[in-house]
XYZ file of C-alpha atoms in Angstrom:
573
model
C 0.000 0.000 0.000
C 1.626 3.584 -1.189
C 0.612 6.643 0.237
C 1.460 9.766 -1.090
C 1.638 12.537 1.133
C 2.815 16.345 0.194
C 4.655 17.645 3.443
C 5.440 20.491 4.383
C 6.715 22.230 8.117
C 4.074 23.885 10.305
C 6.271 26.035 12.676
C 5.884 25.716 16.016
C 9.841 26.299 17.420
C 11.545 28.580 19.321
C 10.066 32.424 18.631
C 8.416 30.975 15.308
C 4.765 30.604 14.477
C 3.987 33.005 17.471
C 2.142 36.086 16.039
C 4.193 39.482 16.874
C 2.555 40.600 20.511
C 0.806 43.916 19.801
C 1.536 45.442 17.253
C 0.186 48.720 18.529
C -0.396 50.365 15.463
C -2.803 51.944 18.269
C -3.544 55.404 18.773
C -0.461 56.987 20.671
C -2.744 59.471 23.292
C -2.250 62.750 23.945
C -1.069 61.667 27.401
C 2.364 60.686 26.348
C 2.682 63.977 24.174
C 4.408 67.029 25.163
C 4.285 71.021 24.834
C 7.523 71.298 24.033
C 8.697 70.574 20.421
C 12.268 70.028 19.064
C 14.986 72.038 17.587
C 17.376 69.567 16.318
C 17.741 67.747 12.769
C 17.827 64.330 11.685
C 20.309 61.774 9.909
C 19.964 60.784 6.344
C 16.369 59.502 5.497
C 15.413 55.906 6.252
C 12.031 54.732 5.880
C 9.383 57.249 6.915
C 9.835 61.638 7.777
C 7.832 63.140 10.613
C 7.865 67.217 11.039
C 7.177 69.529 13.981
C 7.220 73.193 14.113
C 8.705 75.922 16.567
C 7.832 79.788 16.492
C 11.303 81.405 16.757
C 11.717 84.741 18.720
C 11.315 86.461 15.199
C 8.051 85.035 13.861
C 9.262 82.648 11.794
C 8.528 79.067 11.772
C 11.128 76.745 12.393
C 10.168 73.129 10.504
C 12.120 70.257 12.188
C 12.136 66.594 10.212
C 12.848 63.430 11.747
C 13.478 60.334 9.376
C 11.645 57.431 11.184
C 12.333 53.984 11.234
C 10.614 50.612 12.269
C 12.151 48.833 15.119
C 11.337 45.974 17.257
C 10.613 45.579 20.678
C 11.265 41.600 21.796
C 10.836 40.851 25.302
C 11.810 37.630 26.352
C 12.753 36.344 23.203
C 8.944 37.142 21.573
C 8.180 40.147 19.220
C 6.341 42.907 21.272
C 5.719 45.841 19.585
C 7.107 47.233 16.399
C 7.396 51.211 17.194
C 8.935 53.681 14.727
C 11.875 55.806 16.470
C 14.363 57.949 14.882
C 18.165 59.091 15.077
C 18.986 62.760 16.382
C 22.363 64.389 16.985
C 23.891 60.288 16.692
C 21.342 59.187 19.558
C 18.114 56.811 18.935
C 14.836 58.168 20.139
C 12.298 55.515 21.045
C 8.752 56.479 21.906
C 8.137 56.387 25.749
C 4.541 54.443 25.250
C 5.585 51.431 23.711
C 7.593 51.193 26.648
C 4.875 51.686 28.799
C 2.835 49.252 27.349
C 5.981 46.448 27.339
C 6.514 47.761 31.673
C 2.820 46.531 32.761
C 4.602 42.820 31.797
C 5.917 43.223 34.549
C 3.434 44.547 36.840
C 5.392 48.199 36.959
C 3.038 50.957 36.053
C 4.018 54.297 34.700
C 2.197 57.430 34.001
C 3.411 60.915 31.903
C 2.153 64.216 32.616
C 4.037 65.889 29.955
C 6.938 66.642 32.230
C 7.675 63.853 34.349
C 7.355 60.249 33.448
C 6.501 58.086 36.729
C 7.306 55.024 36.852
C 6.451 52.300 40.346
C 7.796 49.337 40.297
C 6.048 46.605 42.897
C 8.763 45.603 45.538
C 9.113 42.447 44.144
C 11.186 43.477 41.871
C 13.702 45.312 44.350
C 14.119 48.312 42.147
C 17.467 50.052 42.407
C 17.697 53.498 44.058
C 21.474 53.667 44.367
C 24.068 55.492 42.804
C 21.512 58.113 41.400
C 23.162 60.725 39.161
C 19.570 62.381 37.298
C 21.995 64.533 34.951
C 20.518 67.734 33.573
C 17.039 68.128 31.247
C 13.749 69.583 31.147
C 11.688 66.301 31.534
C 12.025 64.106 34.306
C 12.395 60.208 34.961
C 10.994 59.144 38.453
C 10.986 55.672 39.880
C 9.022 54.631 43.206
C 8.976 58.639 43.664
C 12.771 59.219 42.982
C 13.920 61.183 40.247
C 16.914 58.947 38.609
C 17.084 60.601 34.730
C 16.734 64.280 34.103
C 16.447 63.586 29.878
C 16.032 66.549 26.822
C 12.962 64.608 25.102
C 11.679 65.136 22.047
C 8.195 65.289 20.325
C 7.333 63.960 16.686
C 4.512 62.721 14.891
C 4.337 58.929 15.462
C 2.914 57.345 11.861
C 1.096 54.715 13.161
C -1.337 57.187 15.403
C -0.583 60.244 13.731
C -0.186 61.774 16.499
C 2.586 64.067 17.990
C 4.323 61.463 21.108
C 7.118 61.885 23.318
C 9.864 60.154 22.429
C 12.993 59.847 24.808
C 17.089 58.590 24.207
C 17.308 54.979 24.463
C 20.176 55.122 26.196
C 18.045 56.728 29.165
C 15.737 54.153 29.299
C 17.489 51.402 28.951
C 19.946 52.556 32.254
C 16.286 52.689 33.506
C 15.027 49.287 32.878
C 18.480 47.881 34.377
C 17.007 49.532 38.368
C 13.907 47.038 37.631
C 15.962 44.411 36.575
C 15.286 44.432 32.697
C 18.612 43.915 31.014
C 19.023 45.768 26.789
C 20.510 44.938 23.984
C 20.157 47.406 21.141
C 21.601 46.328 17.438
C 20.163 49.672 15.762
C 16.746 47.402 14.548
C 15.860 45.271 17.211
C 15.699 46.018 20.470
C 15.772 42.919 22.908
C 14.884 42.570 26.756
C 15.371 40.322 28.897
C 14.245 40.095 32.792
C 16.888 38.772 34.625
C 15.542 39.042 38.327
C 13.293 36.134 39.716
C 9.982 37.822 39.843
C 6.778 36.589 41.232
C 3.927 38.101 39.532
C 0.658 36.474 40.491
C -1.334 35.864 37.345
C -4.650 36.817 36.807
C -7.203 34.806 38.271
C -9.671 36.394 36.888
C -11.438 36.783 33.554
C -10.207 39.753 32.247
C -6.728 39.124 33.631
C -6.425 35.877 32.853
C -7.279 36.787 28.866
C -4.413 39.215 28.829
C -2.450 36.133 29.951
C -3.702 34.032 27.626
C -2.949 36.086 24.961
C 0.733 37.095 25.570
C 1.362 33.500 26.197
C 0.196 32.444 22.794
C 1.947 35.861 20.936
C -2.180 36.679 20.096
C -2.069 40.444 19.204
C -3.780 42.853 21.761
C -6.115 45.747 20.022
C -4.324 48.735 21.104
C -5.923 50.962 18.877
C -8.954 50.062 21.344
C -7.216 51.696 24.283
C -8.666 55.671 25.436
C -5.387 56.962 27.186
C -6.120 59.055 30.213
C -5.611 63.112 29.972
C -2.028 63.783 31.570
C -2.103 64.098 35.593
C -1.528 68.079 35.158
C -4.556 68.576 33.137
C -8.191 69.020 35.233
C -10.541 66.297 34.317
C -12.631 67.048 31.462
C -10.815 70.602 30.613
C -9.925 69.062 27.320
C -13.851 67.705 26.251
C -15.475 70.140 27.672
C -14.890 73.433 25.442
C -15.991 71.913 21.921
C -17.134 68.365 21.147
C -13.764 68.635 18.564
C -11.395 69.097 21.123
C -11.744 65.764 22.375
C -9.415 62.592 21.761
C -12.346 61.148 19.348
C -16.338 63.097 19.553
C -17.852 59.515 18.694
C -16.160 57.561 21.530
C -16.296 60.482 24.621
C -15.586 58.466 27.822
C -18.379 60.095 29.804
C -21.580 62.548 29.938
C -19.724 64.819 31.690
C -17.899 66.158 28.268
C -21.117 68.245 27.913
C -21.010 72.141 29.090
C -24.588 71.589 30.179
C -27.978 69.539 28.918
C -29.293 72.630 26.590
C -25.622 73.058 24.804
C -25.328 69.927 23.482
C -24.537 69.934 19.915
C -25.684 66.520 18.837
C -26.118 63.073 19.515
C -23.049 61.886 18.680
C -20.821 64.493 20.311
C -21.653 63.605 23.802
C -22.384 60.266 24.967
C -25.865 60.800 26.658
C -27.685 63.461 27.655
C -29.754 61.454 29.759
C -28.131 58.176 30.370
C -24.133 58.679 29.059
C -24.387 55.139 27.480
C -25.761 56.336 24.068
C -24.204 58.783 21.607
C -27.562 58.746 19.632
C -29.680 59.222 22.367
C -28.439 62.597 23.281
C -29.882 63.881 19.971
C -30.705 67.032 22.052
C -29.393 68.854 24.020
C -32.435 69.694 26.692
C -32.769 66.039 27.088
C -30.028 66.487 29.487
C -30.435 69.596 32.209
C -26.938 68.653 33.978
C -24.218 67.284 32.622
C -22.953 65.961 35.896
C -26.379 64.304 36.966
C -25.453 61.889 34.274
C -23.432 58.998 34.901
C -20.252 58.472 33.460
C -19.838 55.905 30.470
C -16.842 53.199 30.500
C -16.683 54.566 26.715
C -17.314 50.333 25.921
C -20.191 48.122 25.302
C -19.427 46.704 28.949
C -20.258 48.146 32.411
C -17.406 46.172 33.948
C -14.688 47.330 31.452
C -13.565 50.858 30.861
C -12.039 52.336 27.746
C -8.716 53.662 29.695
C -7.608 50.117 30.929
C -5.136 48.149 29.206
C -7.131 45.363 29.307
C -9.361 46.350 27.365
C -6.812 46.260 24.295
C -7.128 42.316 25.165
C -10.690 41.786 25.404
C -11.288 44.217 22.879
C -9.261 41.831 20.659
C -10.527 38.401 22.163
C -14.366 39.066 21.865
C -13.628 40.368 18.123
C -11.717 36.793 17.446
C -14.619 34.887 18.889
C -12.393 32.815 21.653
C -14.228 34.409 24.480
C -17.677 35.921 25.597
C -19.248 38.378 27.303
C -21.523 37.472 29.896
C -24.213 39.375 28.108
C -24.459 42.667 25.769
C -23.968 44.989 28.599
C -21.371 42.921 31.085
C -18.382 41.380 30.029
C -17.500 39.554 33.511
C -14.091 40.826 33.805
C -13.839 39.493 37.346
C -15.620 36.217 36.580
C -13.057 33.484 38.080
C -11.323 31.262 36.074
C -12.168 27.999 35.375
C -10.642 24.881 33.302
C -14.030 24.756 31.310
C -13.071 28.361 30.354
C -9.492 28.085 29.058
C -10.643 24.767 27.213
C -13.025 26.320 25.487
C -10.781 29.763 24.385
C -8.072 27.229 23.860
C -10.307 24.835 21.355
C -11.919 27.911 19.678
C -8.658 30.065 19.446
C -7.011 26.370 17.119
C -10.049 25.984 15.340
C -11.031 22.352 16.801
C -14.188 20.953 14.971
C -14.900 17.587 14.449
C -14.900 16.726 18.596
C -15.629 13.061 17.574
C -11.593 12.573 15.515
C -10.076 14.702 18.588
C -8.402 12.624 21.673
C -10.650 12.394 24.263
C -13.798 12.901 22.038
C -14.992 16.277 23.984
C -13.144 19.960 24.596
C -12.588 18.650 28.517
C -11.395 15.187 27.402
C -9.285 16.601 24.688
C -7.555 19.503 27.042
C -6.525 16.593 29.201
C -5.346 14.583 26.755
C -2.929 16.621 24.866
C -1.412 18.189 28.301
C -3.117 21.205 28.683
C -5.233 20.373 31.701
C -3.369 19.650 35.159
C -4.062 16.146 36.442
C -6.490 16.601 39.578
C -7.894 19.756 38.844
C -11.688 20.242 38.756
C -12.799 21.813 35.533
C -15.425 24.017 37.209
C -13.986 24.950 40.140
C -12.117 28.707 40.435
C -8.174 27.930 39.639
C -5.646 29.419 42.238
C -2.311 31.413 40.972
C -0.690 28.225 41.036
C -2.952 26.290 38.840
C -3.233 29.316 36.607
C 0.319 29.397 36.500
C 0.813 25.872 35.570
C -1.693 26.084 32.808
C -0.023 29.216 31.497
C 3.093 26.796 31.163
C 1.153 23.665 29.460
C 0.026 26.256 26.982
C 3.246 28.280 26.509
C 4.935 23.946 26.038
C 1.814 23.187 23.322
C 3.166 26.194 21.900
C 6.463 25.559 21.329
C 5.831 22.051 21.376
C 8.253 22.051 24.191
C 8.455 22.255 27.874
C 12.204 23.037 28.927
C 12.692 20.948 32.756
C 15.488 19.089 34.428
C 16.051 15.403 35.495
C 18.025 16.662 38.996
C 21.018 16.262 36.841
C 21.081 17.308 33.778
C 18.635 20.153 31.386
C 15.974 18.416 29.284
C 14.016 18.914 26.579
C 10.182 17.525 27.106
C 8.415 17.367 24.348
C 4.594 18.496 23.577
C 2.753 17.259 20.137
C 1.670 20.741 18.814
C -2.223 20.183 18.423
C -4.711 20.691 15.948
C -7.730 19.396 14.610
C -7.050 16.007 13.999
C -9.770 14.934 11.220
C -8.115 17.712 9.107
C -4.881 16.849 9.975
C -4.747 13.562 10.024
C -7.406 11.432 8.477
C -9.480 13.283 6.578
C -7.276 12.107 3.067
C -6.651 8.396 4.738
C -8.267 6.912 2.556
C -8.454 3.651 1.220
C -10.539 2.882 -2.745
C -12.271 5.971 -1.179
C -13.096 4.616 2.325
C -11.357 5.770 5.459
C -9.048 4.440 6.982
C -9.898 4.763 10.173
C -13.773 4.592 11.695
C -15.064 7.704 13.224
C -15.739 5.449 16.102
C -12.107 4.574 16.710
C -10.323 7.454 15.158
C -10.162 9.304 18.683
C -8.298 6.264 20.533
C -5.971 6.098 17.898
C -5.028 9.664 17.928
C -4.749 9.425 21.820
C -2.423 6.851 21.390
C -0.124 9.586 19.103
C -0.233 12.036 21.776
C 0.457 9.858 24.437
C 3.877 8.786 22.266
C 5.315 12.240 21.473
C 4.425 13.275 25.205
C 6.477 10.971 26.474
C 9.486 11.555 24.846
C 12.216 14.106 26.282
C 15.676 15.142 24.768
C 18.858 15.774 26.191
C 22.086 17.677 24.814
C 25.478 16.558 25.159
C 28.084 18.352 23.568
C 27.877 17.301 20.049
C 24.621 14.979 20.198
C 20.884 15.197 21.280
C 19.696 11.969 22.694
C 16.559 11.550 22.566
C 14.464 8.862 24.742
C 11.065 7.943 23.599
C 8.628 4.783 24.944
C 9.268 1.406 23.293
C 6.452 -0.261 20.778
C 7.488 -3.728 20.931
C 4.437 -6.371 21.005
C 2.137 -3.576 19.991
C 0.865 -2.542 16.261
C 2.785 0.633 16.491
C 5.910 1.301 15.768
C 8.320 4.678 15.626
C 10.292 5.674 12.656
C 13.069 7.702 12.540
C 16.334 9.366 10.513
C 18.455 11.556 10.239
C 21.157 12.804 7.666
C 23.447 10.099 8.474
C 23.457 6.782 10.241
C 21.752 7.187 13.436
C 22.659 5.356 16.486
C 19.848 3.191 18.773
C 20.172 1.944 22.197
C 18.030 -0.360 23.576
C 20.055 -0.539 27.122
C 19.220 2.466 29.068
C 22.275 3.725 27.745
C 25.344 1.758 28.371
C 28.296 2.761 26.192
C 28.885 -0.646 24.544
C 25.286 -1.136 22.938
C 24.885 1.347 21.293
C 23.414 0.447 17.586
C 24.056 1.961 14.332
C 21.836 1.775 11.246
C 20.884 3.852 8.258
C 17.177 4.606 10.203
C 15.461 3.291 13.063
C 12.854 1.103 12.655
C 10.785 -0.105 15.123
C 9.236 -2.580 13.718
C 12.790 -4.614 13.961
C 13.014 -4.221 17.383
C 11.457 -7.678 19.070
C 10.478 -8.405 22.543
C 14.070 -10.695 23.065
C 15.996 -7.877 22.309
C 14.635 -5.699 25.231
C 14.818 -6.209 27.982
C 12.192 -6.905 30.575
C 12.907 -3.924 32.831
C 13.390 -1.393 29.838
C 10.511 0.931 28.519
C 12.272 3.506 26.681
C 14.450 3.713 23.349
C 17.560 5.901 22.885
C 18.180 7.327 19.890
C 21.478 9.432 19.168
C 21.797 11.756 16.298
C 24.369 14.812 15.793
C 23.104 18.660 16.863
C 23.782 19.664 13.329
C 21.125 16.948 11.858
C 18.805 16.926 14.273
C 16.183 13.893 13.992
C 12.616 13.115 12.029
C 10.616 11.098 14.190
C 7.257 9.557 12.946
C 4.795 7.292 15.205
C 3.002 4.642 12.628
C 0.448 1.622 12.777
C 0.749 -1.805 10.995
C -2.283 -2.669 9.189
C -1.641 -5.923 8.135
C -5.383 -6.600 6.855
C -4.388 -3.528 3.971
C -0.830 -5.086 3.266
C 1.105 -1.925 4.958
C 1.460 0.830 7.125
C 0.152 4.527 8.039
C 1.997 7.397 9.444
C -0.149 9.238 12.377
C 2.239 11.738 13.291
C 5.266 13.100 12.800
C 7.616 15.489 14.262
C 10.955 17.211 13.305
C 13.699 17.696 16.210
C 16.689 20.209 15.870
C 19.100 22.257 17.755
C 19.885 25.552 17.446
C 21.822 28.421 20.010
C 18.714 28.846 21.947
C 17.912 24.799 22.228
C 15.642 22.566 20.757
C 12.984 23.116 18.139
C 10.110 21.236 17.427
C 7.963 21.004 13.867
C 4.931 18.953 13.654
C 5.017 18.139 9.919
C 1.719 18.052 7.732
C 0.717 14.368 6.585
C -1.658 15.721 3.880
């Protein structure tokens, strides 16, 4: 029996096949932009030109142009963000937002009145006070209250908001990041980060904080452009949407009834939220429907009661509820401090991959699959809140289904655990096995076989040495199933637990030449050896005597590179 299959790699390795994390081609606010303008000039063009203007002593109007340039934010080895920033007088400006945006991570929050960026840091993280030296400038770097950079910012249009944003010397920030324990590298593109304290940040138990979780985890892009930034600290609330509906960040999306002078000055329905009720643009068609503006109460500027405009979370559910892998509780109430549940991260987790077909999955329901494929922790009701811990320990079977990876230790030596990457197994894997047009495989026993796949490649862990990987997977002798494997040489097979003097070499490894005398009785694992350069293909197959062959049911692709292993699941179709 032939069967034909046109392969090619579906990338789940190290950094790959995880969407960049927020793009944020959002709307920079007003909050993070500044009075001031700049004076200097720019470097030869790059990519994109951004002006501002300056009124000289003289009258005349001073045109600065700043060449911009895309660079990359990766934090912990994942894409972030993708701001543009720009070179003046030698030194790289990067836009203080972004970074922002990248310090919540951490659970450090920062705010920017136009003069003084704030930043707290949560003790945890032991921020560094020492050796402060602020320098001189006219805008100001606090942490936890202490001023530590005194920095000459500068103001430009950003092009993905089109609005004018603060941008400050990466230099400055980066000798920031190091008093929260955030170590830089900076190559002129790519800008990487790297935490290097051991920080315990309790992850969110809830809903809405266990989305935004979710979603970093899986490098699922946050909808920034969602996101109402707060006025600056400096500026009373609602002296910026109260003087004309036009002077506010956006007239259609005003955050609360309050942005009306007063119930008979309204100027339409859609320049205040609600004369009457601040939940409906459309309702406040006139303006004596209202006769105070502050009898009215104020709007969270979304379709939710629980969930305002101005929180970053919102960028997150904003995003989830448009992708369809989570819910509101109803039109009006998102649930954003529901508690989480197994049920719920089953469900996001099976809707975010596209499962159908429940009946061709392991397990044969969204519960019975989770457990099956290692999302699930053993012993864990599925309706019952999870505690930090358990949502922590989900958070890592999802980042290992990810990478199809888990990276652990034996007490002795680092290991590589492997995780079959799911996905919707009729599709994938027997929707073309097909026989003279008939499947291969039942519908009613399709789901035990593909159990029996993931229960192969999630058992099998990989271990460096200098020049080799060895790789130690469960033995198929006396059963139908067999593993298959090469590399681009001979690859070596041990069937010995190891020992130095039985140590096999053939052109593949075939299981099905393995017997029951040659093991022995105490032994459940294989050893395969192959070189870090090669790296291994590894398929798990079934005899099928009755059709005069064999059928591949998985297959994965093991290499090495300077950050460790990487894992492919290759297609069968």
């Amino acid at each position: 029996m032939k069967y034909n299959r046109e392969r090619f790699y579906a990338t789940v390795g190290v950094g790959v096949g995880v969407a960049a994390m927020g793009l944020m081609t959002a709307l920079v606010p007003a909050a993070y932009a500044s009075t001031k303008t700049a004076t200097t000039s720019t470097t030869k063009p790059t990519t994109t030109s951004t002006a501002t203007t300056k009124t000289t002593s003289t009258g005349t109007t001073k045109t600065t142009t700043y060449t911009m340039k895309t660079a990359s934010i990766v934090w912990q080895g994942k894409s972030f963000s993708h701001p543009d920033s720009f070179v003046s007088g030698g030194t790289t400006y990067m836009p203080i937002w972004y970074v922002s945006q990248l310090l919540s991570q951490i659970g450090v929050q920062s705010t920017w009145n136009g003069q003084t960026w704030s930043i707290t840091a949560p003790a945890s993280l032991a921020p560094d006070l020492e050796n402060v030296n602020p320098g001189k400038g006219p805008m100001n770097v606090t942490l936890n209250g202490t001023v530590v950079e005194r920095v000459a910012g500068l103001v430009a249009k950003d092009p993905s908001s089109k609005s004018n944003t603060t941008f400050m010397p990466i230099w400055y920030i980066m000798q920031l990041l190091k008093r929260v324990g955030v170590q830089s590298t900076w190559n002129g593109a790519t800008w990487g980060l790297t935490q290097t304290r051991s920080v315990s940040i309790v992850p969110g138990t809830t809903k809405a904080g266990f989305i935004q979780d979710f979603m970093i985890t899986l490098g699922i892009p946050a909808d920034w452009s969602a996101v109402v930034q707060p006025a600056p600290q400096s500026t009373p609330a609602g002296s910026t949407s109260s003087t004309s509906s036009t002077s506010s960040t956006s007239s259609t999306s005003s955050t609360s009834g309050t942005s009306g002078t007063s119930g008979t000055s309204g100027t339409s329905g859609t320049s205040g939220t609600s004369g009457s009720s601040g939940s409906s643009g459309s309702s406040g068609s006139s303006g004596s429907s209202g006769s105070s503006g502050s009898s009215v109460p104020a709007s969270t500027g979304t379709p939710y009661d629980d969930v305002k405009a101005t929180d970053s979370s919102w960028a997150y559910i904003s995003a989830a509820v448009q992708d369809g892998f989570i819910s509101p509780d109803s039109q009006t109430h998102f649930g954003a401090s529901d508690a989480v549940t197994l049920n719920m991260v089953d469900n996001m987790y099976w809707t975010w991959l596209n499962m159908g077909h429940v009946s061709y999955q392991p397990g044969q329901s969204v519960a019975g699959w989770a457990q099956s494929i290692g999302l699930n922790p053993s012993g864990v009701s599925n309706t019952s809140p999870l505690t930090s811990a358990e949502v922590t320990q989900v958070l890592g079977n999802l980042e290992a289904l990810t990478h199809g990876f888990a990276k652990t230790s034996n007490g002795t030596a680092t290991l590589w655990h492997i995780y079959y990457p799911p996905q919707d197994e009729y599709n994938a894997t027997f929707s073309q096995l097909t026989v003279s047009g008939s499947p291969v495989y039942s519908q009613s026993n399709a789901s035990q076989v593909i159990d029996k796949v993931y229960q192969f490649f999630n058992s099998i862990t990989v271990t460096p040495s200098s020049d080799n990987l060895v790789i130690s997977m469960p033995s198929t002798v006396n059963k139908p199933y067999f593993a298959y494997a090469g590399t681009s040489g001979d690859i070596n097979y041990n069937l010995f637990n190891g020992d130095g003097a039985s140590w096999v070499s053939e052109p593949v490894f075939d299981g099905r030449n393995i017997v029951a005398a040659d093991l022995p009785s105490n032994v459940t694992q294989v050893l395969l050896r192959v070189p870090k350069a090669s790296g291994v293909t590894l398929s798990f197959n079934e005899q099928l005597p009755s059709l005069g062959g064999s059928v591949t049911l998985g297959e994965i692709q093991i290499s090495w590179t300077s950050s460790g292993v990487v894992v492919k699941r290759l297609s069968l179709n």
